[in-house]
């Protein structure tokens, strides 16, 4: 049923799974792509509809956070986002896997630079590098990742 409210439009009760599977198979055949639909954990064809009207991404790639405790003797923890948690991919561009790998490599570098006892100024330098890498990652497109 057509509906202007996206949440109702994509509601499971509004999706004819058989017709969706048939449409996916027809589209694959029209593009000469071999297609054998697998069953998901609900024993239904593993095809879905996604809402691409919103693209979310983090504001910061990482942060130092203090574990809740009664004293400040515990060093801060480095919390890092990678992959889809950092920047929801826009699948039509085909950059999701590239960004996931690049963000994982960035995270590896952040961890290699971090020390539990490092002074706050050094923590800030790690954050500055992380934010620079994140700005670069946000600008990755299908054109910029081609060999």
PDB file of C-alpha atoms in Angstrom:
ATOM      1  CA  UNK A   1       0.000   0.000   0.000  1.00  0.00           C
ATOM      2  CA  UNK A   2       1.336   3.449  -0.917  1.00  0.00           C
ATOM      3  CA  UNK A   3       1.929   5.663   2.095  1.00  0.00           C
ATOM      4  CA  UNK A   4       3.612   9.040   2.557  1.00  0.00           C
ATOM      5  CA  UNK A   5       4.938   7.995   5.986  1.00  0.00           C
ATOM      6  CA  UNK A   6       8.167   6.081   5.280  1.00  0.00           C
ATOM      7  CA  UNK A   7       8.031   4.074   8.505  1.00  0.00           C
ATOM      8  CA  UNK A   8       4.573   2.773   7.545  1.00  0.00           C
ATOM      9  CA  UNK A   9       5.554   2.321   3.904  1.00  0.00           C
ATOM     10  CA  UNK A  10       8.493   0.080   4.884  1.00  0.00           C
ATOM     11  CA  UNK A  11       6.672  -1.610   7.761  1.00  0.00           C
ATOM     12  CA  UNK A  12       6.895  -5.426   7.513  1.00  0.00           C
ATOM     13  CA  UNK A  13       3.109  -5.611   7.446  1.00  0.00           C
ATOM     14  CA  UNK A  14       3.099  -3.451   4.291  1.00  0.00           C
ATOM     15  CA  UNK A  15       5.638  -5.522   2.334  1.00  0.00           C
ATOM     16  CA  UNK A  16       4.547  -8.404   0.129  1.00  0.00           C
ATOM     17  CA  UNK A  17       7.647 -10.599   0.570  1.00  0.00           C
ATOM     18  CA  UNK A  18       6.772 -12.893  -2.359  1.00  0.00           C
ATOM     19  CA  UNK A  19       6.394  -9.982  -4.769  1.00  0.00           C
ATOM     20  CA  UNK A  20       9.606  -8.392  -3.446  1.00  0.00           C
ATOM     21  CA  UNK A  21      11.507 -11.648  -3.996  1.00  0.00           C
ATOM     22  CA  UNK A  22      10.028 -11.953  -7.479  1.00  0.00           C
ATOM     23  CA  UNK A  23      10.997  -8.344  -8.295  1.00  0.00           C
ATOM     24  CA  UNK A  24      14.557  -8.926  -7.031  1.00  0.00           C
ATOM     25  CA  UNK A  25      14.886 -12.089  -9.135  1.00  0.00           C
ATOM     26  CA  UNK A  26      13.453 -10.331 -12.220  1.00  0.00           C
ATOM     27  CA  UNK A  27      15.833  -7.395 -11.784  1.00  0.00           C
ATOM     28  CA  UNK A  28      18.807  -9.730 -11.430  1.00  0.00           C
ATOM     29  CA  UNK A  29      17.755 -11.641 -14.557  1.00  0.00           C
ATOM     30  CA  UNK A  30      17.316  -8.395 -16.526  1.00  0.00           C
ATOM     31  CA  UNK A  31      20.890  -7.462 -15.555  1.00  0.00           C
ATOM     32  CA  UNK A  32      22.198 -10.977 -16.384  1.00  0.00           C
ATOM     33  CA  UNK A  33      23.138 -11.550 -12.736  1.00  0.00           C
ATOM     34  CA  UNK A  34      22.760 -15.124 -11.493  1.00  0.00           C
ATOM     35  CA  UNK A  35      20.363 -15.042  -8.560  1.00  0.00           C
ATOM     36  CA  UNK A  36      19.411 -17.723  -6.076  1.00  0.00           C
ATOM     37  CA  UNK A  37      17.693 -16.129  -3.118  1.00  0.00           C
ATOM     38  CA  UNK A  38      18.726 -17.569   0.217  1.00  0.00           C
ATOM     39  CA  UNK A  39      16.349 -17.879   3.143  1.00  0.00           C
ATOM     40  CA  UNK A  40      16.871 -15.699   6.214  1.00  0.00           C
ATOM     41  CA  UNK A  41      16.499 -16.783   9.839  1.00  0.00           C
ATOM     42  CA  UNK A  42      12.690 -16.442   9.504  1.00  0.00           C
ATOM     43  CA  UNK A  43      12.674 -18.849   6.515  1.00  0.00           C
ATOM     44  CA  UNK A  44      11.776 -15.971   4.185  1.00  0.00           C
ATOM     45  CA  UNK A  45      13.649 -14.895   1.036  1.00  0.00           C
ATOM     46  CA  UNK A  46      16.582 -12.740   2.168  1.00  0.00           C
ATOM     47  CA  UNK A  47      15.610  -9.503   0.405  1.00  0.00           C
ATOM     48  CA  UNK A  48      14.873  -6.177   2.053  1.00  0.00           C
ATOM     49  CA  UNK A  49      13.813  -2.617   1.343  1.00  0.00           C
ATOM     50  CA  UNK A  50      15.898   0.197   2.813  1.00  0.00           C
ATOM     51  CA  UNK A  51      15.170   3.807   3.567  1.00  0.00           C
ATOM     52  CA  UNK A  52      17.824   5.922   1.823  1.00  0.00           C
ATOM     53  CA  UNK A  53      16.168   9.230   2.647  1.00  0.00           C
ATOM     54  CA  UNK A  54      18.488   9.691   5.634  1.00  0.00           C
ATOM     55  CA  UNK A  55      22.227   9.180   5.755  1.00  0.00           C
ATOM     56  CA  UNK A  56      23.688   9.227   9.234  1.00  0.00           C
ATOM     57  CA  UNK A  57      27.260   9.543  10.323  1.00  0.00           C
ATOM     58  CA  UNK A  58      29.103  10.200  13.535  1.00  0.00           C
ATOM     59  CA  UNK A  59      30.231  13.660  14.540  1.00  0.00           C
ATOM     60  CA  UNK A  60      33.555  12.389  15.909  1.00  0.00           C
ATOM     61  CA  UNK A  61      35.463   9.191  15.061  1.00  0.00           C
ATOM     62  CA  UNK A  62      36.761   8.624  18.580  1.00  0.00           C
ATOM     63  CA  UNK A  63      36.709  10.008  22.081  1.00  0.00           C
ATOM     64  CA  UNK A  64      38.462   9.464  25.350  1.00  0.00           C
ATOM     65  CA  UNK A  65      35.939   8.543  28.007  1.00  0.00           C
ATOM     66  CA  UNK A  66      36.344   7.981  31.706  1.00  0.00           C
ATOM     67  CA  UNK A  67      34.835   4.884  33.222  1.00  0.00           C
ATOM     68  CA  UNK A  68      32.391   5.838  35.958  1.00  0.00           C
ATOM     69  CA  UNK A  69      34.211   5.418  39.228  1.00  0.00           C
ATOM     70  CA  UNK A  70      34.464   7.134  42.585  1.00  0.00           C
ATOM     71  CA  UNK A  71      38.002   8.316  41.950  1.00  0.00           C
ATOM     72  CA  UNK A  72      39.960   9.517  38.940  1.00  0.00           C
ATOM     73  CA  UNK A  73      42.727   6.940  39.258  1.00  0.00           C
ATOM     74  CA  UNK A  74      41.538   4.987  36.246  1.00  0.00           C
ATOM     75  CA  UNK A  75      42.959   6.159  32.908  1.00  0.00           C
ATOM     76  CA  UNK A  76      40.515   7.234  30.215  1.00  0.00           C
ATOM     77  CA  UNK A  77      39.389   4.667  27.657  1.00  0.00           C
ATOM     78  CA  UNK A  78      39.665   5.212  23.925  1.00  0.00           C
ATOM     79  CA  UNK A  79      36.272   4.634  22.258  1.00  0.00           C
ATOM     80  CA  UNK A  80      36.497   4.320  18.456  1.00  0.00           C
ATOM     81  CA  UNK A  81      33.774   3.982  15.822  1.00  0.00           C
ATOM     82  CA  UNK A  82      34.514   2.083  12.601  1.00  0.00           C
ATOM     83  CA  UNK A  83      32.619   0.954   9.534  1.00  0.00           C
ATOM     84  CA  UNK A  84      28.879   1.591   9.401  1.00  0.00           C
ATOM     85  CA  UNK A  85      28.902   2.827  13.010  1.00  0.00           C
ATOM     86  CA  UNK A  86      31.159   5.669  11.915  1.00  0.00           C
ATOM     87  CA  UNK A  87      29.529   6.546   8.621  1.00  0.00           C
ATOM     88  CA  UNK A  88      26.425   4.841   7.300  1.00  0.00           C
ATOM     89  CA  UNK A  89      27.267   3.868   3.725  1.00  0.00           C
ATOM     90  CA  UNK A  90      25.366   5.188   0.774  1.00  0.00           C
ATOM     91  CA  UNK A  91      25.144   1.884  -1.063  1.00  0.00           C
ATOM     92  CA  UNK A  92      24.456   3.234  -4.552  1.00  0.00           C
ATOM     93  CA  UNK A  93      27.969   4.748  -4.469  1.00  0.00           C
ATOM     94  CA  UNK A  94      29.558   1.408  -3.596  1.00  0.00           C
ATOM     95  CA  UNK A  95      31.897   2.930  -1.002  1.00  0.00           C
ATOM     96  CA  UNK A  96      30.763   1.036   2.114  1.00  0.00           C
ATOM     97  CA  UNK A  97      33.448  -1.677   2.112  1.00  0.00           C
ATOM     98  CA  UNK A  98      36.191   0.801   1.218  1.00  0.00           C
ATOM     99  CA  UNK A  99      35.204   3.135   4.041  1.00  0.00           C
ATOM    100  CA  UNK A 100      34.910   0.227   6.483  1.00  0.00           C
ATOM    101  CA  UNK A 101      38.441  -0.957   5.698  1.00  0.00           C
ATOM    102  CA  UNK A 102      39.883   2.565   5.789  1.00  0.00           C
ATOM    103  CA  UNK A 103      38.193   3.346   9.108  1.00  0.00           C
ATOM    104  CA  UNK A 104      39.499   0.068  10.584  1.00  0.00           C
ATOM    105  CA  UNK A 105      43.029   0.981   9.487  1.00  0.00           C
ATOM    106  CA  UNK A 106      42.605   4.454  10.987  1.00  0.00           C
ATOM    107  CA  UNK A 107      41.382   2.895  14.236  1.00  0.00           C
ATOM    108  CA  UNK A 108      44.433   0.627  14.305  1.00  0.00           C
ATOM    109  CA  UNK A 109      46.664   3.679  14.063  1.00  0.00           C
ATOM    110  CA  UNK A 110      44.741   5.503  16.829  1.00  0.00           C
ATOM    111  CA  UNK A 111      45.174   2.499  19.128  1.00  0.00           C
ATOM    112  CA  UNK A 112      48.891   2.259  18.313  1.00  0.00           C
ATOM    113  CA  UNK A 113      49.347   5.921  19.299  1.00  0.00           C
ATOM    114  CA  UNK A 114      47.315   5.762  22.497  1.00  0.00           C
ATOM    115  CA  UNK A 115      48.792   4.974  25.908  1.00  0.00           C
ATOM    116  CA  UNK A 116      46.636   4.664  29.040  1.00  0.00           C
ATOM    117  CA  UNK A 117      48.895   7.035  30.947  1.00  0.00           C
ATOM    118  CA  UNK A 118      49.436   9.645  28.255  1.00  0.00           C
ATOM    119  CA  UNK A 119      48.997  13.299  29.234  1.00  0.00           C
ATOM    120  CA  UNK A 120      45.873  15.139  28.131  1.00  0.00           C
ATOM    121  CA  UNK A 121      47.816  17.179  25.526  1.00  0.00           C
ATOM    122  CA  UNK A 122      48.947  13.937  23.862  1.00  0.00           C
ATOM    123  CA  UNK A 123      45.367  12.630  23.947  1.00  0.00           C
ATOM    124  CA  UNK A 124      44.268  15.781  22.138  1.00  0.00           C
ATOM    125  CA  UNK A 125      46.903  15.220  19.426  1.00  0.00           C
ATOM    126  CA  UNK A 126      45.501  11.730  18.804  1.00  0.00           C
ATOM    127  CA  UNK A 127      41.986  13.203  18.556  1.00  0.00           C
ATOM    128  CA  UNK A 128      43.167  15.887  16.111  1.00  0.00           C
ATOM    129  CA  UNK A 129      44.735  13.219  13.863  1.00  0.00           C
ATOM    130  CA  UNK A 130      41.584  11.114  14.146  1.00  0.00           C
ATOM    131  CA  UNK A 131      39.381  14.022  13.136  1.00  0.00           C
ATOM    132  CA  UNK A 132      41.621  14.808  10.144  1.00  0.00           C
ATOM    133  CA  UNK A 133      41.404  11.187   9.006  1.00  0.00           C
ATOM    134  CA  UNK A 134      37.630  11.273   9.499  1.00  0.00           C
ATOM    135  CA  UNK A 135      37.297  14.420   7.346  1.00  0.00           C
ATOM    136  CA  UNK A 136      39.257  12.653   4.605  1.00  0.00           C
ATOM    137  CA  UNK A 137      37.105   9.536   4.939  1.00  0.00           C
ATOM    138  CA  UNK A 138      33.906  11.590   4.587  1.00  0.00           C
ATOM    139  CA  UNK A 139      35.166  12.773   1.195  1.00  0.00           C
ATOM    140  CA  UNK A 140      35.808   9.281  -0.159  1.00  0.00           C
ATOM    141  CA  UNK A 141      33.657   8.575  -3.186  1.00  0.00           C
ATOM    142  CA  UNK A 142      33.507   5.872  -5.819  1.00  0.00           C
ATOM    143  CA  UNK A 143      35.650   8.106  -8.031  1.00  0.00           C
ATOM    144  CA  UNK A 144      38.336   8.633  -5.400  1.00  0.00           C
ATOM    145  CA  UNK A 145      38.697   4.896  -4.626  1.00  0.00           C
ATOM    146  CA  UNK A 146      39.217   3.685  -8.177  1.00  0.00           C
ATOM    147  CA  UNK A 147      42.762   2.553  -9.057  1.00  0.00           C
TER     148      UNK A 147
END
